[in-house]
Coordinates of C-alpha atoms and ligand atoms in Angstrom, one line a residue:
M1 CA 75.1 -12.0 1.7
Y2 CA 76.9 -8.7 2.2
Y3 CA 80.2 -9.7 0.7
N4 CA 82.0 -12.4 -1.2
K5 CA 85.6 -13.3 -2.0
N6 CA 85.9 -10.4 -4.5
T7 CA 84.5 -7.7 -2.1
I8 CA 86.8 -4.8 -1.1
V9 CA 85.9 -2.5 1.8
F10 CA 87.4 0.8 3.0
F11 CA 88.7 0.6 6.6
N12 CA 90.8 3.3 8.3
G13 CA 92.4 4.6 5.1
E14 CA 93.0 1.3 3.5
W15 CA 91.3 -0.9 0.9
K16 CA 90.8 -4.4 2.4
E17 CA 89.1 -7.7 2.2
P18 CA 86.2 -7.6 4.6
K19 CA 87.6 -10.5 6.7
T20 CA 90.8 -8.5 7.4
A21 CA 89.0 -5.3 8.4
T22 CA 88.7 -6.0 12.1
T23 CA 88.4 -4.1 15.3
S24 CA 88.6 -4.7 19.1
L25 CA 86.1 -6.5 21.3
Y26 CA 86.7 -3.6 23.8
D27 CA 85.3 -1.0 21.4
Q28 CA 83.0 1.6 23.0
T29 CA 80.5 1.3 20.1
L30 CA 80.1 -2.5 20.7
H31 CA 79.5 -2.1 24.5
Y32 CA 77.6 1.2 24.7
G33 CA 76.2 1.9 21.2
N34 CA 77.9 5.2 20.5
G35 CA 78.8 5.3 16.8
V36 CA 77.2 7.0 13.8
F37 CA 76.5 5.8 10.3
E38 CA 74.6 6.5 7.0
G39 CA 72.5 4.5 4.6
I40 CA 73.1 5.7 1.0
R41 CA 72.0 4.4 -2.4
S42 CA 73.6 4.6 -5.8
Y43 CA 71.7 3.9 -9.0
N44 CA 72.6 2.8 -12.4
T45 CA 72.0 5.8 -14.8
V46 CA 72.9 6.5 -18.4
N47 CA 76.0 8.2 -17.0
G48 CA 77.0 5.2 -14.9
A49 CA 76.7 4.9 -11.1
H50 CA 75.1 7.9 -9.5
I51 CA 75.0 8.3 -5.7
F52 CA 71.7 9.9 -4.9
K53 CA 72.0 13.0 -2.6
A54 CA 75.6 12.0 -1.6
K55 CA 76.3 15.5 -0.2
E56 CA 73.2 15.5 2.0
H57 CA 74.0 12.1 3.4
Y58 CA 77.6 13.0 4.3
N59 CA 76.5 16.3 5.7
R60 CA 74.2 14.4 8.0
L61 CA 77.0 12.0 8.9
H62 CA 79.1 15.0 9.9
N63 CA 76.2 16.5 12.0
S64 CA 75.6 13.1 13.7
A65 CA 79.3 12.7 14.5
K66 CA 79.4 16.3 15.9
K67 CA 76.4 15.8 18.1
M68 CA 77.8 12.5 19.5
H69 CA 81.3 14.0 20.1
I70 CA 82.8 11.7 17.5
K71 CA 85.7 12.7 15.3
L72 CA 85.2 12.2 11.6
N73 CA 88.5 12.7 9.8
Y74 CA 87.2 12.9 6.3
S75 CA 85.5 15.9 4.5
V76 CA 82.3 15.5 2.7
S77 CA 84.0 15.6 -0.7
E78 CA 86.6 13.0 0.4
L79 CA 83.7 10.8 1.6
I80 CA 82.0 11.2 -1.8
D81 CA 85.3 10.3 -3.6
I82 CA 85.8 7.2 -1.4
S83 CA 82.2 6.1 -2.1
Y84 CA 82.6 6.3 -5.9
E85 CA 86.0 4.5 -5.6
L86 CA 84.3 1.8 -3.5
L87 CA 81.6 1.3 -6.2
K88 CA 84.2 1.1 -8.9
M89 CA 86.4 -1.4 -7.0
N90 CA 83.4 -3.6 -6.4
K91 CA 81.9 -3.2 -9.9
L92 CA 78.6 -2.0 -8.4
T93 CA 76.2 0.5 -9.9
N94 CA 72.9 -0.2 -8.2
A95 CA 74.0 -0.5 -4.6
Y96 CA 73.5 0.4 -1.0
I97 CA 76.5 2.1 0.7
R98 CA 77.1 1.9 4.4
P99 CA 79.7 4.2 6.0
L100 CA 80.1 3.6 9.8
V101 CA 82.2 5.7 12.3
S102 CA 82.8 3.5 15.3
L103 CA 84.8 4.1 18.4
G104 CA 87.9 2.3 19.5
P105 CA 88.7 0.4 22.7
N106 CA 87.4 2.3 25.8
M107 CA 85.3 0.9 28.6
T108 CA 84.6 4.4 30.1
L109 CA 81.7 6.6 29.1
H110 CA 84.1 9.4 28.0
P111 CA 84.6 10.6 24.4
V112 CA 87.1 8.4 22.6
E113 CA 90.1 9.6 20.6
K114 CA 90.5 6.6 18.4
V115 CA 87.8 6.2 15.8
N116 CA 87.4 3.6 13.1
F117 CA 86.0 4.6 9.7
F118 CA 84.5 1.8 7.7
M119 CA 82.7 1.9 4.4
C120 CA 81.2 -1.0 2.4
A121 CA 78.6 -1.5 -0.3
W122 CA 76.5 -4.3 -1.5
K123 CA 73.6 -4.9 -3.9
W124 CA 70.4 -4.6 -1.9
D125 CA 66.8 -4.7 -3.0
R126 CA 64.2 -2.2 -1.6
Y127 CA 64.3 -2.7 2.1
L128 CA 60.6 -3.1 2.7
G129 CA 59.9 -4.9 -0.6
N130 CA 57.6 -3.9 -3.4
E131 CA 54.3 -5.0 -1.9
L132 CA 51.9 -2.7 0.0
L133 CA 52.5 -3.0 3.7
N134 CA 50.2 -3.8 6.6
I135 CA 51.5 -1.9 9.6
M136 CA 50.6 -1.5 13.3
T137 CA 51.0 1.3 15.8
S138 CA 53.9 0.3 17.9
S139 CA 53.8 -0.1 21.7
Y140 CA 57.4 1.4 21.6
T141 CA 57.8 5.1 21.5
R142 CA 60.6 6.8 19.6
P143 CA 63.5 8.0 21.8
H144 CA 62.8 11.2 23.8
P145 CA 64.5 14.1 22.1
K146 CA 65.8 15.2 25.5
S147 CA 67.3 11.8 26.2
C148 CA 69.4 11.7 23.0
H149 CA 69.8 13.5 19.7
V150 CA 67.0 11.8 17.7
D151 CA 68.1 13.7 14.6
A152 CA 71.5 12.0 14.7
K153 CA 71.9 8.6 13.0
T154 CA 73.4 6.9 16.0
V155 CA 74.0 3.2 16.2
G156 CA 72.3 2.7 19.6
H157 CA 69.0 4.3 18.5
Y158 CA 68.4 1.3 16.4
T159 CA 67.7 -1.0 19.4
N160 CA 64.4 1.0 19.5
S161 CA 63.8 0.2 15.8
I162 CA 64.6 -3.4 16.2
L163 CA 62.2 -3.8 19.1
A164 CA 59.4 -2.1 17.1
T165 CA 60.0 -4.2 14.0
T166 CA 60.2 -7.4 16.0
E167 CA 57.0 -6.7 17.8
A168 CA 55.2 -5.9 14.5
K169 CA 56.5 -9.1 12.8
E170 CA 55.6 -11.2 15.8
K171 CA 52.0 -9.9 15.6
G172 CA 51.8 -10.6 11.9
F173 CA 52.4 -7.2 10.5
D174 CA 55.0 -6.0 8.0
E175 CA 56.2 -3.0 9.9
A176 CA 55.7 -0.7 12.8
L177 CA 54.6 3.0 13.1
L178 CA 56.1 4.6 16.1
L179 CA 54.6 7.5 18.1
D180 CA 56.6 10.3 19.7
V181 CA 56.8 11.0 23.4
N182 CA 53.6 13.1 23.2
G183 CA 51.6 10.3 21.5
F184 CA 51.7 11.8 18.0
V185 CA 52.8 9.8 15.0
A186 CA 56.5 10.1 14.5
E187 CA 58.0 7.6 11.9
G188 CA 58.6 4.0 11.0
S189 CA 61.5 2.0 12.4
G190 CA 63.7 3.0 9.4
A191 CA 61.6 5.4 7.3
N192 CA 59.6 8.5 7.6
F193 CA 55.8 8.5 7.2
F194 CA 53.2 10.5 5.2
F195 CA 49.5 10.1 4.8
E196 CA 47.0 11.5 2.4
K197 CA 43.6 12.9 3.1
D198 CA 41.4 14.9 0.7
K199 CA 44.2 15.4 -1.8
T200 CA 46.6 16.8 0.8
L201 CA 49.6 15.0 2.3
Y202 CA 50.5 15.2 6.0
T203 CA 53.7 14.5 7.7
C204 CA 55.0 15.3 11.2
P205 CA 57.4 18.2 11.6
L206 CA 61.1 17.7 12.4
G207 CA 62.0 17.5 16.1
N208 CA 61.1 13.9 17.2
I209 CA 62.3 12.1 14.0
L210 CA 65.3 11.4 11.9
P211 CA 65.4 14.2 9.3
G212 CA 65.1 11.9 6.3
I213 CA 66.8 12.8 3.1
T214 CA 64.0 11.0 1.2
R215 CA 61.5 13.0 3.3
S216 CA 63.1 16.2 2.0
T217 CA 63.1 14.8 -1.5
V218 CA 59.4 14.0 -1.1
L219 CA 58.7 17.6 0.0
E220 CA 60.7 19.0 -3.0
M221 CA 58.8 16.7 -5.4
A222 CA 55.5 17.6 -3.9
H223 CA 56.3 21.2 -4.5
E224 CA 57.3 20.4 -8.2
L225 CA 54.0 18.5 -8.7
D226 CA 51.9 21.2 -6.9
I227 CA 50.8 18.8 -4.2
K228 CA 49.8 20.4 -0.9
V229 CA 51.8 19.1 2.1
V230 CA 51.0 20.0 5.7
E231 CA 53.7 19.4 8.3
K232 CA 51.8 19.0 11.6
H233 CA 51.4 16.7 14.6
F234 CA 48.7 14.1 14.2
T235 CA 47.5 11.0 15.9
A236 CA 47.2 7.4 14.7
E237 CA 43.4 7.8 15.0
E238 CA 43.6 10.5 12.3
V239 CA 45.6 8.3 10.0
R240 CA 43.4 5.1 10.3
G241 CA 40.8 5.0 7.5
S242 CA 42.3 8.1 5.7
D243 CA 42.9 7.9 1.9
A244 CA 46.4 6.6 1.6
A245 CA 49.8 6.5 3.3
F246 CA 53.5 5.6 2.6
F247 CA 56.9 5.2 4.2
C248 CA 59.9 6.8 2.6
G249 CA 63.6 6.2 3.2
T250 CA 66.8 5.6 1.3
A251 CA 66.6 1.8 1.7
A252 CA 62.8 1.6 1.5
E253 CA 62.4 4.3 -1.2
I254 CA 58.7 5.2 -1.4
V255 CA 56.5 2.2 -0.3
G256 CA 52.8 2.2 -0.1
I257 CA 50.9 1.2 3.0
A258 CA 47.7 -0.9 2.7
S259 CA 46.5 -0.7 6.3
L260 CA 47.2 0.6 9.8
D261 CA 46.1 -1.5 12.7
R262 CA 44.1 -3.6 10.3
V263 CA 42.1 -0.6 9.1
S264 CA 42.5 -0.3 5.3
F265 CA 43.2 3.0 3.5
N266 CA 40.3 4.1 1.3
M267 CA 42.1 4.7 -2.0
K268 CA 43.8 2.3 -4.3
W269 CA 47.6 2.9 -4.0
E270 CA 47.8 3.5 -7.8
Y271 CA 45.4 6.5 -7.6
S272 CA 47.2 8.1 -4.6
L273 CA 49.6 11.0 -4.4
G274 CA 52.2 8.7 -3.0
Y275 CA 52.1 6.5 -6.1
E276 CA 52.7 9.6 -8.2
L277 CA 55.6 10.6 -6.0
A278 CA 57.0 7.1 -6.1
R279 CA 57.1 7.3 -9.9
L280 CA 58.9 10.7 -9.9
Y281 CA 61.3 9.4 -7.2
Q282 CA 62.3 6.5 -9.5
Q283 CA 62.8 8.9 -12.3
K284 CA 64.9 11.3 -10.2
T285 CA 67.1 8.5 -8.7
H286 CA 67.7 7.0 -12.2
N287 CA 67.9 10.3 -14.0
K288 CA 65.1 9.4 -16.4
A289 CA 62.4 11.5 -18.1
Y290 CA 59.3 11.4 -16.0
N291 CA 56.8 11.1 -18.9
N292 CA 58.5 8.1 -20.4
F293 CA 58.9 6.3 -17.2
E294 CA 57.4 2.9 -16.5
L295 CA 57.2 2.0 -12.8
V296 CA 59.1 -1.2 -12.1
Ligands
PMP1 N1 63.8 7.4 10.1 C1 64.6 6.5 10.5 C2 64.6 6.0 11.9 C3 65.6 5.9 9.7 O1 66.4 4.9 10.1 C4 65.6 6.3 8.3 C5 66.6 5.7 7.4 N2 67.8 6.4 7.4 C6 64.7 7.3 7.9 C7 63.8 7.8 8.8 C8 64.8 7.8 6.5 O2 65.9 8.6 6.3 P1 66.5 8.7 4.8 O3 65.5 9.1 3.9 O4 67.6 9.7 5.0 O5 67.1 7.4 4.5

Protein backbone atom coordinates (compact mmCIF):
# COMPACT_ATOMS: atom_id res chain seq x y z
CA MET A 1 0.00 0.00 0.00
CA TYR A 2 2.81 2.44 0.85
CA TYR A 3 5.25 1.33 -1.82
CA ASN A 4 5.64 -0.82 -4.88
CA LYS A 5 8.56 -2.11 -6.95
CA ASN A 6 9.19 1.34 -8.45
CA THR A 7 9.24 3.27 -5.17
CA ILE A 8 12.38 5.13 -4.09
CA VAL A 9 12.91 6.43 -0.55
CA PHE A 10 15.56 8.66 1.00
CA PHE A 11 17.48 6.98 3.82
CA ASN A 12 20.59 8.36 5.53
CA GLY A 13 21.73 10.38 2.53
CA GLU A 14 20.99 7.75 -0.13
CA TRP A 15 18.16 6.99 -2.52
CA LYS A 16 17.08 3.40 -1.97
CA GLU A 17 14.42 0.83 -2.61
CA PRO A 18 12.23 0.64 0.52
CA LYS A 19 13.18 -3.00 1.18
CA THR A 20 16.88 -2.11 1.36
CA ALA A 21 16.37 0.85 3.72
CA THR A 22 16.73 -1.05 6.97
CA THR A 23 17.72 -0.32 10.54
CA SER A 24 18.51 -2.24 13.75
CA LEU A 25 16.13 -4.09 16.05
CA TYR A 26 18.11 -2.50 18.90
CA ASP A 27 17.10 1.05 17.91
CA GLN A 28 16.05 3.26 20.80
CA THR A 29 13.02 4.50 18.84
CA LEU A 30 11.65 0.97 18.47
CA HIS A 31 12.00 0.17 22.18
CA TYR A 32 11.24 3.48 23.88
CA GLY A 33 9.41 5.62 21.30
CA ASN A 34 11.81 8.52 21.05
CA GLY A 35 11.83 9.73 17.47
CA VAL A 36 10.23 12.66 15.65
CA PHE A 37 8.40 12.93 12.38
CA GLU A 38 6.17 15.05 10.16
CA GLY A 39 3.12 14.56 8.00
CA ILE A 40 3.18 16.78 4.92
CA ARG A 41 1.09 16.99 1.77
CA SER A 42 1.87 18.02 -1.76
CA TYR A 43 -0.80 18.97 -4.24
CA ASN A 44 -1.00 18.97 -8.00
CA THR A 45 -1.24 22.60 -9.09
CA VAL A 46 -1.01 24.39 -12.44
CA ASN A 47 2.71 24.77 -11.70
CA GLY A 48 3.20 21.07 -10.89
CA ALA A 49 3.65 19.53 -7.45
CA HIS A 50 3.47 22.06 -4.63
CA ILE A 51 4.26 21.11 -1.04
CA PHE A 52 1.83 22.98 1.19
CA LYS A 53 3.56 24.91 4.01
CA ALA A 54 6.80 22.95 3.59
CA LYS A 55 8.83 25.47 5.59
CA GLU A 56 6.39 25.39 8.52
CA HIS A 57 6.44 21.59 8.63
CA TYR A 58 10.25 21.40 8.58
CA ASN A 59 10.56 24.16 11.18
CA ARG A 60 8.28 22.08 13.40
CA LEU A 61 10.42 18.97 12.73
CA HIS A 62 13.47 20.94 13.85
CA ASN A 63 11.64 22.15 16.99
CA SER A 64 10.46 18.61 17.76
CA ALA A 65 13.99 17.22 17.34
CA LYS A 66 15.50 19.93 19.56
CA LYS A 67 12.99 19.30 22.33
CA MET A 68 13.62 15.55 22.22
CA HIS A 69 17.46 15.95 22.16
CA ILE A 70 17.62 14.45 18.68
CA LYS A 71 20.16 15.56 16.09
CA LEU A 72 18.70 16.54 12.75
CA ASN A 73 21.51 16.90 10.26
CA TYR A 74 19.59 18.64 7.47
CA SER A 75 18.56 22.29 7.23
CA VAL A 76 15.00 23.31 6.42
CA SER A 77 15.95 24.21 2.84
CA GLU A 78 17.80 20.88 2.36
CA LEU A 79 14.73 19.04 3.65
CA ILE A 80 12.51 20.91 1.20
CA ASP A 81 14.88 20.06 -1.68
CA ILE A 82 14.93 16.37 -0.72
CA SER A 83 11.12 16.38 -0.57
CA TYR A 84 10.75 17.77 -4.10
CA GLU A 85 13.38 15.33 -5.38
CA LEU A 86 11.51 12.48 -3.70
CA LEU A 87 8.27 13.49 -5.43
CA LYS A 88 10.04 13.74 -8.77
CA MET A 89 11.73 10.35 -8.43
CA ASN A 90 8.42 8.71 -7.54
CA LYS A 91 6.43 10.66 -10.16
CA LEU A 92 4.06 11.95 -7.48
CA THR A 93 2.19 15.24 -7.36
CA ASN A 94 -0.76 14.62 -5.02
CA ALA A 95 1.05 12.88 -2.20
CA TYR A 96 1.61 12.51 1.49
CA ILE A 97 5.25 12.95 2.57
CA ARG A 98 6.59 11.32 5.71
CA PRO A 99 9.99 12.32 7.10
CA LEU A 100 11.07 10.39 10.21
CA VAL A 101 14.10 10.94 12.42
CA SER A 102 14.72 7.76 14.41
CA LEU A 103 17.47 6.85 16.82
CA GLY A 104 20.08 4.16 16.31
CA PRO A 105 20.95 1.15 18.47
CA ASN A 106 20.95 2.03 22.17
CA MET A 107 19.21 0.25 25.04
CA THR A 108 19.89 3.01 27.57
CA LEU A 109 17.68 6.02 28.18
CA HIS A 110 20.41 8.48 27.18
CA PRO A 111 20.42 10.71 24.09
CA VAL A 112 21.75 8.79 21.09
CA GLU A 113 24.48 10.00 18.73
CA LYS A 114 23.50 7.89 15.73
CA VAL A 115 20.30 9.03 14.06
CA ASN A 116 18.53 7.71 10.99
CA PHE A 117 16.78 10.07 8.62
CA PHE A 118 14.10 8.51 6.46
CA MET A 119 11.74 10.15 3.99
CA CYS A 120 9.09 8.47 1.89
CA ALA A 121 5.97 9.53 0.01
CA TRP A 122 2.85 7.84 -1.23
CA LYS A 123 -0.52 8.68 -2.67
CA TRP A 124 -2.98 8.94 0.22
CA ASP A 125 -6.62 9.94 0.30
CA ARG A 126 -7.96 12.29 2.96
CA TYR A 127 -7.17 10.52 6.23
CA LEU A 128 -10.63 10.73 7.80
CA GLY A 129 -12.49 10.40 4.50
CA ASN A 130 -14.98 12.76 2.89
CA GLU A 131 -18.04 11.93 4.98
CA LEU A 132 -19.15 13.83 8.06
CA LEU A 133 -17.87 12.16 11.22
CA ASN A 134 -19.64 10.88 14.30
CA ILE A 135 -17.22 11.28 17.17
CA MET A 136 -17.10 10.54 20.89
CA THR A 137 -15.42 12.17 23.85
CA SER A 138 -12.52 9.86 24.58
CA SER A 139 -11.90 8.24 27.94
CA TYR A 140 -8.19 8.87 27.20
CA THR A 141 -6.67 12.24 28.08
CA ARG A 142 -4.01 13.92 25.92
CA PRO A 143 -0.52 13.60 27.43
CA HIS A 144 0.19 15.95 30.34
CA PRO A 145 2.31 18.88 29.09
CA LYS A 146 4.58 18.40 32.10
CA SER A 147 5.14 14.71 31.30
CA CYS A 148 6.40 15.36 27.79
CA HIS A 149 6.56 18.03 25.10
CA VAL A 150 3.04 17.80 23.70
CA ASP A 151 3.94 20.38 21.07
CA ALA A 152 6.61 18.06 19.62
CA LYS A 153 5.55 15.50 17.03
CA THR A 154 7.13 12.59 18.85
CA VAL A 155 6.68 8.95 17.81
CA GLY A 156 5.70 7.71 21.30
CA HIS A 157 2.86 10.21 21.70
CA TYR A 158 0.92 8.33 19.09
CA THR A 159 0.21 5.41 21.42
CA ASN A 160 -2.27 7.81 23.07
CA SER A 161 -3.81 8.56 19.65
CA ILE A 162 -4.01 4.86 18.75
CA LEU A 163 -5.76 4.02 22.05
CA ALA A 164 -8.30 6.81 21.56
CA THR A 165 -9.06 5.93 17.94
CA THR A 166 -9.34 2.22 18.75
CA GLU A 167 -11.75 2.92 21.60
CA ALA A 168 -13.88 5.16 19.35
CA LYS A 169 -14.01 2.57 16.54
CA GLU A 170 -14.83 -0.24 18.98
CA LYS A 171 -17.78 1.79 20.26
CA GLY A 172 -19.06 2.44 16.73
CA PHE A 173 -17.78 6.00 16.26
CA ASP A 174 -15.54 7.35 13.52
CA GLU A 175 -13.09 9.22 15.71
CA ALA A 176 -12.25 10.43 19.18
CA LEU A 177 -12.18 13.88 20.74
CA LEU A 178 -9.65 14.00 23.56
CA LEU A 179 -9.71 16.23 26.60
CA ASP A 180 -6.69 17.84 28.24
CA VAL A 181 -5.50 17.19 31.78
CA ASN A 182 -7.90 19.84 33.11
CA GLY A 183 -10.94 18.26 31.44
CA PHE A 184 -11.20 20.82 28.63
CA VAL A 185 -11.43 19.82 24.97
CA ALA A 186 -7.95 19.47 23.43
CA GLU A 187 -7.89 17.83 19.99
CA GLY A 188 -8.54 14.73 17.94
CA SER A 189 -6.15 11.78 17.73
CA GLY A 190 -4.46 13.28 14.68
CA ALA A 191 -6.15 16.62 14.06
CA ASN A 192 -7.07 19.88 15.79
CA PHE A 193 -10.66 20.78 16.61
CA PHE A 194 -12.94 23.81 16.08
CA PHE A 195 -16.64 24.31 16.79
CA GLU A 196 -19.10 26.98 15.71
CA LYS A 197 -21.69 28.75 17.79
CA ASP A 198 -23.66 31.87 16.79
CA LYS A 199 -21.40 32.65 13.81
CA THR A 200 -18.23 32.45 15.92
CA LEU A 201 -15.59 29.71 15.81
CA TYR A 202 -13.96 28.41 18.97
CA THR A 203 -10.76 26.43 19.36
CA CYS A 204 -8.56 25.78 22.36
CA PRO A 205 -5.35 27.78 22.81
CA LEU A 206 -1.89 26.25 22.34
CA GLY A 207 -0.38 24.54 25.37
CA ASN A 208 -2.00 21.11 25.56
CA ILE A 209 -2.12 20.31 21.84
CA LEU A 210 0.07 19.79 18.82
CA PRO A 211 0.36 23.25 17.21
CA GLY A 212 -1.22 22.21 13.93
CA ILE A 213 -0.11 23.85 10.72
CA THR A 214 -3.64 23.41 9.36
CA ARG A 215 -4.94 25.03 12.57
CA SER A 216 -2.76 28.08 11.81
CA THR A 217 -3.99 28.07 8.22
CA VAL A 218 -7.59 27.99 9.48
CA LEU A 219 -6.87 31.00 11.70
CA GLU A 220 -5.31 32.87 8.73
CA MET A 221 -8.24 31.99 6.45
CA ALA A 222 -10.80 33.00 9.09
CA HIS A 223 -9.07 36.38 9.32
CA GLU A 224 -9.21 36.72 5.50
CA LEU A 225 -12.92 35.84 5.48
CA ASP A 226 -13.70 38.10 8.45
CA ILE A 227 -14.81 35.15 10.57
CA LYS A 228 -14.53 35.68 14.31
CA VAL A 229 -12.43 33.06 16.11
CA VAL A 230 -12.07 32.82 19.87
CA GLU A 231 -9.20 30.77 21.33
CA LYS A 232 -10.33 29.64 24.78
CA HIS A 233 -10.74 26.57 26.92
CA PHE A 234 -14.16 24.91 26.67
CA THR A 235 -15.81 21.67 27.76
CA ALA A 236 -17.36 18.89 25.68
CA GLU A 237 -20.69 19.97 27.21
CA GLU A 238 -20.36 23.37 25.48
CA VAL A 239 -19.66 21.65 22.16
CA ARG A 240 -22.55 19.15 22.25
CA GLY A 241 -25.56 20.57 20.46
CA SER A 242 -23.75 23.69 19.20
CA ASP A 243 -24.05 24.74 15.55
CA ALA A 244 -21.22 22.86 13.79
CA ALA A 245 -17.71 21.49 14.25
CA PHE A 246 -14.72 20.22 12.30
CA PHE A 247 -11.32 18.59 12.60
CA CYS A 248 -8.35 19.97 10.71
CA GLY A 249 -4.98 18.48 9.94
CA THR A 250 -2.61 17.92 7.04
CA ALA A 251 -3.81 14.36 6.42
CA ALA A 252 -7.47 15.00 7.30
CA GLU A 253 -7.61 18.50 5.72
CA ILE A 254 -10.86 20.11 6.98
CA VAL A 255 -13.50 17.51 7.73
CA GLY A 256 -16.97 18.22 9.09
CA ILE A 257 -18.38 16.54 12.18
CA ALA A 258 -22.02 15.39 12.32
CA SER A 259 -22.29 14.61 16.03
CA LEU A 260 -20.44 14.44 19.32
CA ASP A 261 -21.45 11.67 21.74
CA ARG A 262 -24.49 11.00 19.51
CA VAL A 263 -25.74 14.62 19.88
CA SER A 264 -26.03 16.14 16.39
CA PHE A 265 -24.84 19.61 15.53
CA ASN A 266 -27.66 22.03 14.68
CA MET A 267 -26.55 23.30 11.33
CA LYS A 268 -26.23 21.59 7.98
CA TRP A 269 -22.47 21.30 7.28
CA GLU A 270 -22.92 23.08 3.92
CA TYR A 271 -24.16 26.22 5.72
CA SER A 272 -21.41 26.26 8.32
CA LEU A 273 -18.29 28.40 8.57
CA GLY A 274 -16.24 25.20 8.48
CA TYR A 275 -17.60 24.37 5.03
CA GLU A 276 -16.63 27.80 3.76
CA LEU A 277 -13.15 27.37 5.24
CA ALA A 278 -12.87 23.87 3.73
CA ARG A 279 -13.56 25.35 0.29
CA LEU A 280 -10.96 28.06 0.73
CA TYR A 281 -8.48 25.46 2.03
CA GLN A 282 -8.94 23.43 -1.16
CA GLN A 283 -8.33 26.55 -3.19
CA LYS A 284 -5.21 27.49 -1.24
CA THR A 285 -3.68 24.03 -1.33
CA HIS A 286 -4.35 23.70 -5.06
CA ASN A 287 -3.54 27.35 -5.88
CA LYS A 288 -6.91 27.91 -7.52
CA ALA A 289 -9.20 30.94 -7.65
CA TYR A 290 -11.70 30.76 -4.79
CA ASN A 291 -14.70 32.03 -6.74
CA ASN A 292 -14.33 29.48 -9.51
CA PHE A 293 -13.77 26.65 -7.17
CA GLU A 294 -16.05 23.62 -7.00
CA LEU A 295 -15.63 21.54 -3.86
CA VAL A 296 -14.69 17.97 -4.70
N1 LIG B 1 -2.95 17.08 16.50
C1 LIG B 1 -2.35 15.89 16.37
C2 LIG B 1 -2.25 15.01 17.57
C3 LIG B 1 -1.83 15.47 15.14
O1 LIG B 1 -1.23 14.28 15.01
C4 LIG B 1 -1.97 16.32 14.01
C5 LIG B 1 -1.43 15.89 12.68
N2 LIG B 1 -0.09 16.23 12.52
C6 LIG B 1 -2.60 17.56 14.18
C7 LIG B 1 -3.08 17.91 15.44
C8 LIG B 1 -2.73 18.52 13.05
O2 LIG B 1 -1.48 19.05 12.70
P1 LIG B 1 -1.16 19.55 11.23
O3 LIG B 1 -2.25 20.47 10.85
O4 LIG B 1 0.14 20.24 11.35
O5 LIG B 1 -1.11 18.35 10.35
